[in-house]
Coordinates of C-alpha atoms in Angstrom, one line a residue:
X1 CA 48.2 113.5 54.6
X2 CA 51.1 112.6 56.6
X3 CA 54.2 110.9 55.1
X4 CA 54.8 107.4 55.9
X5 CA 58.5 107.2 56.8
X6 CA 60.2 104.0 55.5
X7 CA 63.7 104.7 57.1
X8 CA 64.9 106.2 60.4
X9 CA 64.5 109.8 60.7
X10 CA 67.3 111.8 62.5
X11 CA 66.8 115.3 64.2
X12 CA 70.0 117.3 63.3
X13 CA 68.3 120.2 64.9
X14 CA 65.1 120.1 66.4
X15 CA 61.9 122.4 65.6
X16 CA 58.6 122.8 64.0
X17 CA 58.8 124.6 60.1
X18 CA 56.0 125.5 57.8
X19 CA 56.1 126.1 54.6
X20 CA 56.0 125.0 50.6
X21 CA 57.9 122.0 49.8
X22 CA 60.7 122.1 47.1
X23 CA 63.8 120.3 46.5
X24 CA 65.1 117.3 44.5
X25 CA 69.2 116.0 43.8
X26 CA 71.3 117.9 45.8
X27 CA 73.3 118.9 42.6
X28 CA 70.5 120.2 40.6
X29 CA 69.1 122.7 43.4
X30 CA 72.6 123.6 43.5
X31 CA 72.8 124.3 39.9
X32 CA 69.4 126.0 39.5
X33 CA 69.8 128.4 41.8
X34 CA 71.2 131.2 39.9
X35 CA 69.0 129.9 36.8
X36 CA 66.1 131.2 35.0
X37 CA 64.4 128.2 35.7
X38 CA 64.3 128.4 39.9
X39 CA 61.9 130.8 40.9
X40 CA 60.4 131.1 44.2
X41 CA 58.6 134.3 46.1
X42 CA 58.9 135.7 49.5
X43 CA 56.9 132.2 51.2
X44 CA 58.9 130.0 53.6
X45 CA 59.9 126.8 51.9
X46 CA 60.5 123.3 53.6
X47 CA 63.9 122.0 51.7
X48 CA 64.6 118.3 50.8
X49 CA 67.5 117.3 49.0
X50 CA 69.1 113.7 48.2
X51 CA 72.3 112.5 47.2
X52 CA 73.8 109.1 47.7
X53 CA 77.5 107.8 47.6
X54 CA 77.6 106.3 44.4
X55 CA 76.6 109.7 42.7
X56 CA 78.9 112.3 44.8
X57 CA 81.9 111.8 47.0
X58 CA 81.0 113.2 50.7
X59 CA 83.2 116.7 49.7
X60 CA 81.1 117.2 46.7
X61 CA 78.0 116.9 48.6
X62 CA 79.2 119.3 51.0
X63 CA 80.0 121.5 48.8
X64 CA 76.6 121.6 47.1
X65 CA 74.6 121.9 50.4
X66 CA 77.1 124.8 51.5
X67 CA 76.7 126.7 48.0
X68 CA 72.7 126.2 48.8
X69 CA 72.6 127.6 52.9
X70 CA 74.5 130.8 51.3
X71 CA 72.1 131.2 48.6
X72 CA 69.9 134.7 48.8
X73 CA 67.0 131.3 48.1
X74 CA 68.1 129.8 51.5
X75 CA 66.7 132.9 54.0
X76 CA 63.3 131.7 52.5
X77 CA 63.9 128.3 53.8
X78 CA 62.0 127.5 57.4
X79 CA 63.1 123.5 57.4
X80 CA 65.3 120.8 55.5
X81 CA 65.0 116.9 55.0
X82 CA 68.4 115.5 53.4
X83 CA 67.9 112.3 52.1
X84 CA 70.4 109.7 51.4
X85 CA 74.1 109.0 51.6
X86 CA 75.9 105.7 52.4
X87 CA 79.8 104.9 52.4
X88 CA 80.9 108.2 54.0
X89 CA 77.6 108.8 55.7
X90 CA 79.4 109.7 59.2
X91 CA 81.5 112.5 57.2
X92 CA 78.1 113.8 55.9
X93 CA 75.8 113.7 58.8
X94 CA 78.6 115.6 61.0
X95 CA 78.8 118.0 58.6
X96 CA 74.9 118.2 58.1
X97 CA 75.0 118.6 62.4
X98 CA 77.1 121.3 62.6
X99 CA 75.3 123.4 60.0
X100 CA 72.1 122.1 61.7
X101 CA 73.4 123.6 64.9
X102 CA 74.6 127.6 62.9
X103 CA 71.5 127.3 60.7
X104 CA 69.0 126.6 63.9
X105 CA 66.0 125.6 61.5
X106 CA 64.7 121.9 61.7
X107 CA 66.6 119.3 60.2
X108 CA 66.3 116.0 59.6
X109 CA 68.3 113.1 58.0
X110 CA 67.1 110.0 57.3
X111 CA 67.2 107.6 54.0
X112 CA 63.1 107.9 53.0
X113 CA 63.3 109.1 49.3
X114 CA 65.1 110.0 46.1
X115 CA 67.5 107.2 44.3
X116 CA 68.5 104.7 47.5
X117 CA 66.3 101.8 48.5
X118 CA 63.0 104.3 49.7
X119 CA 62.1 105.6 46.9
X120 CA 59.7 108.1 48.9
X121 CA 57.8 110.8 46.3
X122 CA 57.9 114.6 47.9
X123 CA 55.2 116.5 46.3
X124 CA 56.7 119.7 44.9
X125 CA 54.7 122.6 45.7
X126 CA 52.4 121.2 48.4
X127 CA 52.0 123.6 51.9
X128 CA 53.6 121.2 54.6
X129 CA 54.3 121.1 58.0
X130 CA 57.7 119.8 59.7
X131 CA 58.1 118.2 63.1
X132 CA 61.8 117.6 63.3
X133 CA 61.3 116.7 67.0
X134 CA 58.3 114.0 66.3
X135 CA 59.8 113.3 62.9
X136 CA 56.6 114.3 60.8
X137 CA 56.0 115.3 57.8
X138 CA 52.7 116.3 57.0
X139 CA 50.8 117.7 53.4
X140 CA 48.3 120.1 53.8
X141 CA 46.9 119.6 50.8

């Protein structure tokens, strides 16, 4: 099934990405990274993480998402949906753009899921596909 977007999807960097979705807060990927309790094989993975204002301060966030594109986890990764922000959104999103731009895998921001109004639910696991420059998201499941 395709993902019914409730919230307007930016393309940070354009591109189509396959792969096995996984993802959640922004600051529990970060911190289960290095953990027993993160596991993931050789597959490509489609990344969605979330944060919002009133949990992290734009710096924090950064900091989070930067910790994750360095992780050995984050060569595995053929796409990413961030989800979220507010106050301190335009700090964020230029940030998000830049790596978009050294990354170079589809990327998309938009406000569709996790703790803000859209309350969107990603299911974990499920092959999907990724139009970043259609702004799809589709579940092959």
């Amino acid at each position: 099934g395709r993902h019914k977007a409730a919230s307007e999807w930016n393309a940070l960097y354009g591109g189509k990405a396959r792969g096995k979705l996984i993802g959640g807060y922004t600051q529990n990927v970060c911190l289960m990274l290095s953990s027993p309790y993160f596991s993931y094989s050789d597959e490509e993975y489609i990344l969605f993480l979330e944060d919002y204002f009133w949990f992290s301060e734009p710096a924090i966030v950064l900091r989070y998402v930067e910790h994750i594109i360095q992780s050995d986890f984050f060569k595995n990764v053929s796409g990413i949906i961030f989800g979220g922000y507010g106050e301190g959104d335009e700090q964020v999103t230029e940030y998000l753009r830049r790596k978009a731009e050294i990354i170079k895998k589809p990327f998309i921001k938009c406000s569709d899921f996790g703790h803000g109004k859209n309350n969107a639910i990603f299911p974990i696991g499920a092959r999907s596909f990724l139009d970043a420059d259609n702004f799809t998201l589709d579940f092959e499941l």
